[in-house]
Short mmCIF file of C-alpha atoms and ligand atoms in Angstrom, two decimals:
data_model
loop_
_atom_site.label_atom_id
_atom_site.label_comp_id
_atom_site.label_asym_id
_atom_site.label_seq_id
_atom_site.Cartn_x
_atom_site.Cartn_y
_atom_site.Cartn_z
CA UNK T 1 -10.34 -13.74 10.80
CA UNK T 2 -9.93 -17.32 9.81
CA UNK T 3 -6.64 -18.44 8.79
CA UNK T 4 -8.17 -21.91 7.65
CA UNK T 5 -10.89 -20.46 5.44
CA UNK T 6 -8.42 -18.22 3.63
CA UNK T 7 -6.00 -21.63 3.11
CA UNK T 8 -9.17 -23.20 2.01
CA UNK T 9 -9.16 -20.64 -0.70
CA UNK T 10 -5.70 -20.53 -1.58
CA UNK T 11 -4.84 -24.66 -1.43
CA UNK T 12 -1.30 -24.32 -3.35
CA UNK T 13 -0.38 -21.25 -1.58
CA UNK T 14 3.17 -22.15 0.26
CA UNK T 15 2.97 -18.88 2.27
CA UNK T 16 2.47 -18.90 6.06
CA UNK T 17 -0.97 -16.95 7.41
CA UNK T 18 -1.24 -16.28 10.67
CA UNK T 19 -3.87 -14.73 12.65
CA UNK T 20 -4.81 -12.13 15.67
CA UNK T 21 -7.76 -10.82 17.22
CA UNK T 22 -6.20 -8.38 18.08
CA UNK T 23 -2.50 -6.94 17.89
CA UNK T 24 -0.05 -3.08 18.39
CA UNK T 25 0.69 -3.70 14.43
CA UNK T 26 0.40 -6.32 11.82
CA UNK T 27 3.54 -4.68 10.47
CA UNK T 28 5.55 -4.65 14.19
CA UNK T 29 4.35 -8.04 15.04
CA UNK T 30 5.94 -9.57 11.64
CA UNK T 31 9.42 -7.45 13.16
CA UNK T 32 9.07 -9.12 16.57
CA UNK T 33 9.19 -12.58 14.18
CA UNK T 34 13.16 -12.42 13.39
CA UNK T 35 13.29 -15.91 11.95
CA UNK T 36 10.07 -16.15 10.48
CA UNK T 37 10.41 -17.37 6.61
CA UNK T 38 9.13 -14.97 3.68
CA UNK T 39 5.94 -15.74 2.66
CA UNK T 40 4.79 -14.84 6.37
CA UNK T 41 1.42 -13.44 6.50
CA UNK T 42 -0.05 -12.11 9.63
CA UNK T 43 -3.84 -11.22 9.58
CA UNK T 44 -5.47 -9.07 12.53
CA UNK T 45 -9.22 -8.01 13.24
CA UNK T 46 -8.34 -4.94 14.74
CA UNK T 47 -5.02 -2.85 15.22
CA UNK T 48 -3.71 -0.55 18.72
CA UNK T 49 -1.09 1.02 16.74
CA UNK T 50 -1.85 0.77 13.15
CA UNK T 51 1.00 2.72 11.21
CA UNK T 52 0.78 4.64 8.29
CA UNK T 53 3.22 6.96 5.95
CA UNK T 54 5.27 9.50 7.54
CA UNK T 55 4.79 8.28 11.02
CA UNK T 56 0.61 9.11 11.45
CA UNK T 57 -1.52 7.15 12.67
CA UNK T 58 -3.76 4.60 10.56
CA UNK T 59 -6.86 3.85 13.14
CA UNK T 60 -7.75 0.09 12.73
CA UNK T 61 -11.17 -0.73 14.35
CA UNK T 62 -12.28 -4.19 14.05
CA UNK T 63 -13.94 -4.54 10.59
CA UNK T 64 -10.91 -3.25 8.76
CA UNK T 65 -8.72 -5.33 6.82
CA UNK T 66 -4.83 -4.90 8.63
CA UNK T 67 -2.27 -7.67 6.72
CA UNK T 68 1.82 -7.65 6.56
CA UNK T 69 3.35 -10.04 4.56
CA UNK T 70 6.83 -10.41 5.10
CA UNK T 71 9.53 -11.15 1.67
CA UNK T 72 13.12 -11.51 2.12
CA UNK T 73 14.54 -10.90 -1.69
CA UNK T 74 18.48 -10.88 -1.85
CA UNK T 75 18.63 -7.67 -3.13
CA UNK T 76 20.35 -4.42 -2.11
CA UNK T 77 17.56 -1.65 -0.60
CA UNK T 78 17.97 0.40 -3.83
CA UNK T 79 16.71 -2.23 -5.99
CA UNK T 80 13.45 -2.12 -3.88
CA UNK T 81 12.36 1.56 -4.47
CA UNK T 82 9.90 0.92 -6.55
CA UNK T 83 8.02 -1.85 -4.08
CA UNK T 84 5.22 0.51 -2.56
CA UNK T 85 4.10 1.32 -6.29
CA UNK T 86 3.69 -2.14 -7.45
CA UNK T 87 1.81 -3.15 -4.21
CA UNK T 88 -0.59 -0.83 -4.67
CA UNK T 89 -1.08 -2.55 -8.24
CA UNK T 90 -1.54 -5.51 -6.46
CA UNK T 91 -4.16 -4.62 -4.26
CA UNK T 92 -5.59 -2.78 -6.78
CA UNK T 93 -5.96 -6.26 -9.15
CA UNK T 94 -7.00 -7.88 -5.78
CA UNK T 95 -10.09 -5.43 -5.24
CA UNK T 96 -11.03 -5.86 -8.70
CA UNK T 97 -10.66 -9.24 -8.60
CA UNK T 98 -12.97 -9.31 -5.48
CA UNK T 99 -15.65 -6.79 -6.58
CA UNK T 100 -15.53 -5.30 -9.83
CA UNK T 101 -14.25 -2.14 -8.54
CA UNK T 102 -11.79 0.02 -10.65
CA UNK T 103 -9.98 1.91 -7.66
CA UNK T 104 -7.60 4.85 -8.08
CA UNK T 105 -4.18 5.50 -6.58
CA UNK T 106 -3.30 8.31 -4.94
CA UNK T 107 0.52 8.64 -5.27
CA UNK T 108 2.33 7.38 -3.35
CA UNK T 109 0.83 4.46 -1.47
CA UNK T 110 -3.06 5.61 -1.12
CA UNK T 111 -5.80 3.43 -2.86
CA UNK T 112 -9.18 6.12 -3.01
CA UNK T 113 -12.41 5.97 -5.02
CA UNK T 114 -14.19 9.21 -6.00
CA UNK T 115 -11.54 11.65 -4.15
CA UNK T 116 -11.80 9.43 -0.73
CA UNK T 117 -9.29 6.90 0.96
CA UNK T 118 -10.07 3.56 0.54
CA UNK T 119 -7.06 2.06 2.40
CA UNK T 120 -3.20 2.60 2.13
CA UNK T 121 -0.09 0.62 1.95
CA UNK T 122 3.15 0.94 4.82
CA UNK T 123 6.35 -0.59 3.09
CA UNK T 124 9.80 -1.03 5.42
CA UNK T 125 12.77 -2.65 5.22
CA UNK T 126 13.89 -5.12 7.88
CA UNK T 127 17.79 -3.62 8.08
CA UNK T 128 21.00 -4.58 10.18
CA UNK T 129 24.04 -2.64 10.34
CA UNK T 130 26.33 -2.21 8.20
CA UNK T 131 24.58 -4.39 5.40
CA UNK T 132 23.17 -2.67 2.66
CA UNK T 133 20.69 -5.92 1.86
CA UNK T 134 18.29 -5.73 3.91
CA UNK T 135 16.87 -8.77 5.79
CA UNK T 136 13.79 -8.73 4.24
CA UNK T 137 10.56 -6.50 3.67
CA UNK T 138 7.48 -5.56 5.48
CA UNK T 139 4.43 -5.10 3.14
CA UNK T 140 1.54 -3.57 5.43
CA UNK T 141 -1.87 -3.62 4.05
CA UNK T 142 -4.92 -1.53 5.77
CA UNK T 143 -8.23 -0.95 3.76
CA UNK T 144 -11.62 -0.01 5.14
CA UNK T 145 -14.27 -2.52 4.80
CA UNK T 146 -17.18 -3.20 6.79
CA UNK T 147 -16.36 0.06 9.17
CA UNK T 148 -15.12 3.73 9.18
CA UNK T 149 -12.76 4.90 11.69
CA UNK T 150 -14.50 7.98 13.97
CA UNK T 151 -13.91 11.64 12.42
CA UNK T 152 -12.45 10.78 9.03
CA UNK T 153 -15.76 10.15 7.12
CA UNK T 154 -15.62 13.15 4.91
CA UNK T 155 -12.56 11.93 3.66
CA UNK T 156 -12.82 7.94 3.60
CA UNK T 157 -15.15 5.64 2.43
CA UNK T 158 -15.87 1.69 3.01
CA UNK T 159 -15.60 -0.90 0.47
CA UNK T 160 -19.21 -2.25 1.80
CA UNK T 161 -20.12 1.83 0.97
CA UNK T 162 -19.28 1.25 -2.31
CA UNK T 163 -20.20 -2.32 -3.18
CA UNK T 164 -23.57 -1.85 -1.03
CA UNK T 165 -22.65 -5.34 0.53
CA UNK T 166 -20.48 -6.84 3.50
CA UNK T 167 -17.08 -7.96 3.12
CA UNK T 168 -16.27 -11.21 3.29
CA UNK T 169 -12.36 -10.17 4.56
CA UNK T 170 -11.55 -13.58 4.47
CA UNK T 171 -12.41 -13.68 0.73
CA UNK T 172 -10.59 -9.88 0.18
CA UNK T 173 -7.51 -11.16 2.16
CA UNK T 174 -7.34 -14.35 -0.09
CA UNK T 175 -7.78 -12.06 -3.22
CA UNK T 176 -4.87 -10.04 -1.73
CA UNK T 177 -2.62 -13.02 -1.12
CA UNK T 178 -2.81 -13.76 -4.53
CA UNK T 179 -2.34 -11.03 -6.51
CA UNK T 180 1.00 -10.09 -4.03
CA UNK T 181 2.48 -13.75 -5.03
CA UNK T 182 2.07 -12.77 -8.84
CA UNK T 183 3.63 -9.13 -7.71
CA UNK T 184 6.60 -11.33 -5.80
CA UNK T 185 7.21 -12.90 -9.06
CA UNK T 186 6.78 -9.58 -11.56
CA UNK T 187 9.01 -7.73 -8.65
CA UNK T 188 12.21 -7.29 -10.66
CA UNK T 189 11.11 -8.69 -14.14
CA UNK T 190 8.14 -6.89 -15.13
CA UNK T 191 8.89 -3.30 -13.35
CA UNK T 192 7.95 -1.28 -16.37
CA UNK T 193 4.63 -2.73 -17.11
CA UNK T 194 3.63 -2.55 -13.51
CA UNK T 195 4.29 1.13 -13.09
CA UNK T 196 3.06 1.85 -16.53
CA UNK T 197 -0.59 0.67 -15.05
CA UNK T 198 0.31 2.04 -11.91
CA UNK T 199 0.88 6.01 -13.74
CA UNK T 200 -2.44 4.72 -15.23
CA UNK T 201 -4.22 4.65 -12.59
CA UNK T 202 -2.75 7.13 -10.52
CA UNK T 203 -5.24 10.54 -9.49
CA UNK T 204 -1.84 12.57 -8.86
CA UNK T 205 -0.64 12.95 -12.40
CA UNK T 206 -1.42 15.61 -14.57
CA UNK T 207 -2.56 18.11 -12.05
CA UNK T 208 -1.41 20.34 -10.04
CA UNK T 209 -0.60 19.72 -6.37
CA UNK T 210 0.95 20.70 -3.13
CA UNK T 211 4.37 19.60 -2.18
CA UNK T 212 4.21 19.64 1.60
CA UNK T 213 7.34 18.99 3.62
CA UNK T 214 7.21 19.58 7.28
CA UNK T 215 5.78 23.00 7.19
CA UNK T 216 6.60 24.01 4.10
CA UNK T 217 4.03 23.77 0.93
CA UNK T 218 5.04 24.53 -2.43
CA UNK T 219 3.02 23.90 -5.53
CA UNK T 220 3.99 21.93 -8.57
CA UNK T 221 2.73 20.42 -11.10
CA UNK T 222 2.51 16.39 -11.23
CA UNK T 223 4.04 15.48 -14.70
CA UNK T 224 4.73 11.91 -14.48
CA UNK T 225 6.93 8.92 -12.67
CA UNK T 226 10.55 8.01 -12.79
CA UNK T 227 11.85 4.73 -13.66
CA UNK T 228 11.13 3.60 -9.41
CA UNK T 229 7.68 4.98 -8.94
CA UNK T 230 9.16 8.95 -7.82
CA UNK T 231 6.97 11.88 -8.49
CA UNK T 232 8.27 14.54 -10.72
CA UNK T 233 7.23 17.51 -10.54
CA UNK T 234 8.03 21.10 -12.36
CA UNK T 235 7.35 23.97 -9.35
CA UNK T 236 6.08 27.23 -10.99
CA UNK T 237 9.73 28.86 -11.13
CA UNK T 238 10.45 26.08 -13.31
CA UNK T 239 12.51 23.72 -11.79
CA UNK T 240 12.12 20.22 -12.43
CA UNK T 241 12.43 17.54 -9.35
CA UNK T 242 11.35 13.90 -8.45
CA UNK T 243 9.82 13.65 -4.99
CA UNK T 244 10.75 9.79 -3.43
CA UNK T 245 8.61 8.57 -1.21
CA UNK T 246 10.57 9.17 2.38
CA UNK T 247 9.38 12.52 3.77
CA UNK T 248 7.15 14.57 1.44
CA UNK T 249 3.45 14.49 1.23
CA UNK T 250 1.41 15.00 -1.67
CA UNK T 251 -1.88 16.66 -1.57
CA UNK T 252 -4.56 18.26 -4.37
CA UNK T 253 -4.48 21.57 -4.40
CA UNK T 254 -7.85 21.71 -3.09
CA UNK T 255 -8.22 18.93 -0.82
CA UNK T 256 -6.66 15.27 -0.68
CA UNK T 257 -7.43 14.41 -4.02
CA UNK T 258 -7.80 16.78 -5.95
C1 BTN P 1 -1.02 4.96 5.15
O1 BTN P 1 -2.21 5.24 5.10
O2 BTN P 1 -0.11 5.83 5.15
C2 BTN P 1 -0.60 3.52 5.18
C3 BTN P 1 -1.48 2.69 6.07
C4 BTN P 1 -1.00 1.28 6.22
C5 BTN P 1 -1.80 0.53 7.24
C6 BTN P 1 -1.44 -0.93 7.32
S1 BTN P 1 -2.61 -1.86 8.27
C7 BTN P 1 -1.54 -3.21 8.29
C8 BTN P 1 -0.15 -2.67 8.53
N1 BTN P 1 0.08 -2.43 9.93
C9 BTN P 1 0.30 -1.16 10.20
O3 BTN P 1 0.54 -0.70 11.34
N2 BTN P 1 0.21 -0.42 9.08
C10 BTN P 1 -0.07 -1.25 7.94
#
């Protein structure tokens, strides 16, 4: 990855881009930068420890697309709930923007085309005790682009799969950098409107799904978001509840999707 070609691209763009050929974790090498300025971008061609939701793995083979960007808004954590949501929004634009493609969102953080993972998003929040503002915010990127990690084919699929061309990542990663400036900017202003097309585009509404925490699985129905991005759900006894994102996971109730 070239960090010149993607400046090249993006000439007014005040944000820092960095690059690796290789690194543990885009995501825990922007933590290991405690005075790096937001607007840090780190960009590497492969990943050790890529990181996903709920502490799995996200395999990262050279080919992929792996970028953190790190933002430090002074705001308390709770006004940040939403953040995964609208990032996924951005990407969304940005893949659109690159090739045409309408891509769905699997809720919570999960970009997939035709029932398959396309990528996913790892939000965290850069804390220190006893402050409830955090010091900033990790926004991890991963999509599949010109590769497929090993044993996960009959659930993922490549952007070059589905545009029938290599990617440029340098282009994508530009595309990218863009659209999560504009998000930056909508973060706290435009909420609404971004998780209006975010429900609009999501595959887990309106069906029903299973509600798996640790080892337990119980199945709801998806009925819509609340005012941060949360799932709510009605379970078959009738109870009503919003899932956040920390510690459930959402699956179809016949497969990932659907
Ligand atoms: C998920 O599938 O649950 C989220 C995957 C997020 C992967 C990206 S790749 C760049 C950044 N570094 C990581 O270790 N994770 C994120």
């Amino acid at each position: 990855m070239d960090a010149e070609k993607i400046r090249a691209i993006l000439p007014d763009c005040p944000w820092t881009i960095l690059t690796a050929e290789e690194t543990d974790s885009t995501n825990n090498a922007l933590k290991r930068l405690p005075d790096a300025p937001g607007g840090t971008v780190l960009l590497s061609d492969r990943q050790t420890g890529g990181r996903g939701r709920l502490g799995r793995c996200f395999a990262s083979p050279a080919g992929g697309l792996y970028l953190s960007v790190l933002l430090r808004p002074d705001v308390a954590g709770e006004r940040l709930l939403h953040l995964t949501p609208v990032v996924a929004v951005a990407v969304r634009r940005a893949i659109h923007d690159f090739c045409g493609l309408s891509v769905e969102i699997k809720w919570i953080n999960d970009l997939v085309f035709g029932g398959k993972k396309l990528g996913g998003i790892l939000t965290e929040l850069v804390t220190s005790a006893g402050s409830n503002r955090p010091e900033g915010v990790i926004i991890g990127i991963g999509l599949n682009c010109n590769t497929l990690p090993e044993n996960v084919t009959d659930m993922a699929v490549s952007l070059a799969a589905l545009t029938g061309k290599p990617v440029r990542l340098e282009l994508l990663a530009a595309a990218i950098i863009k659209r999560l400036r504009e998000m930056e900017t909508a973060l706290f202003t435009e909420k609404e409107a971004w998780l209006q097309e975010y429900a609009d585009a999501c595959v887990t509404l309106n069906r029903t799904v299973q509600v798996i925490r640790g080892d337990m699985v119980r199945m709801a129905y998806a009925f819509g978001l609340d005012e941060n991005g949360g799932l709510r759900v009605r379970y078959a006894n009738g109870e009503v509840a919003v899932i956040s994102s920390g510690e459930v996971s959402v699956r179809g109730m016949y497969g990932y999707v659907k």
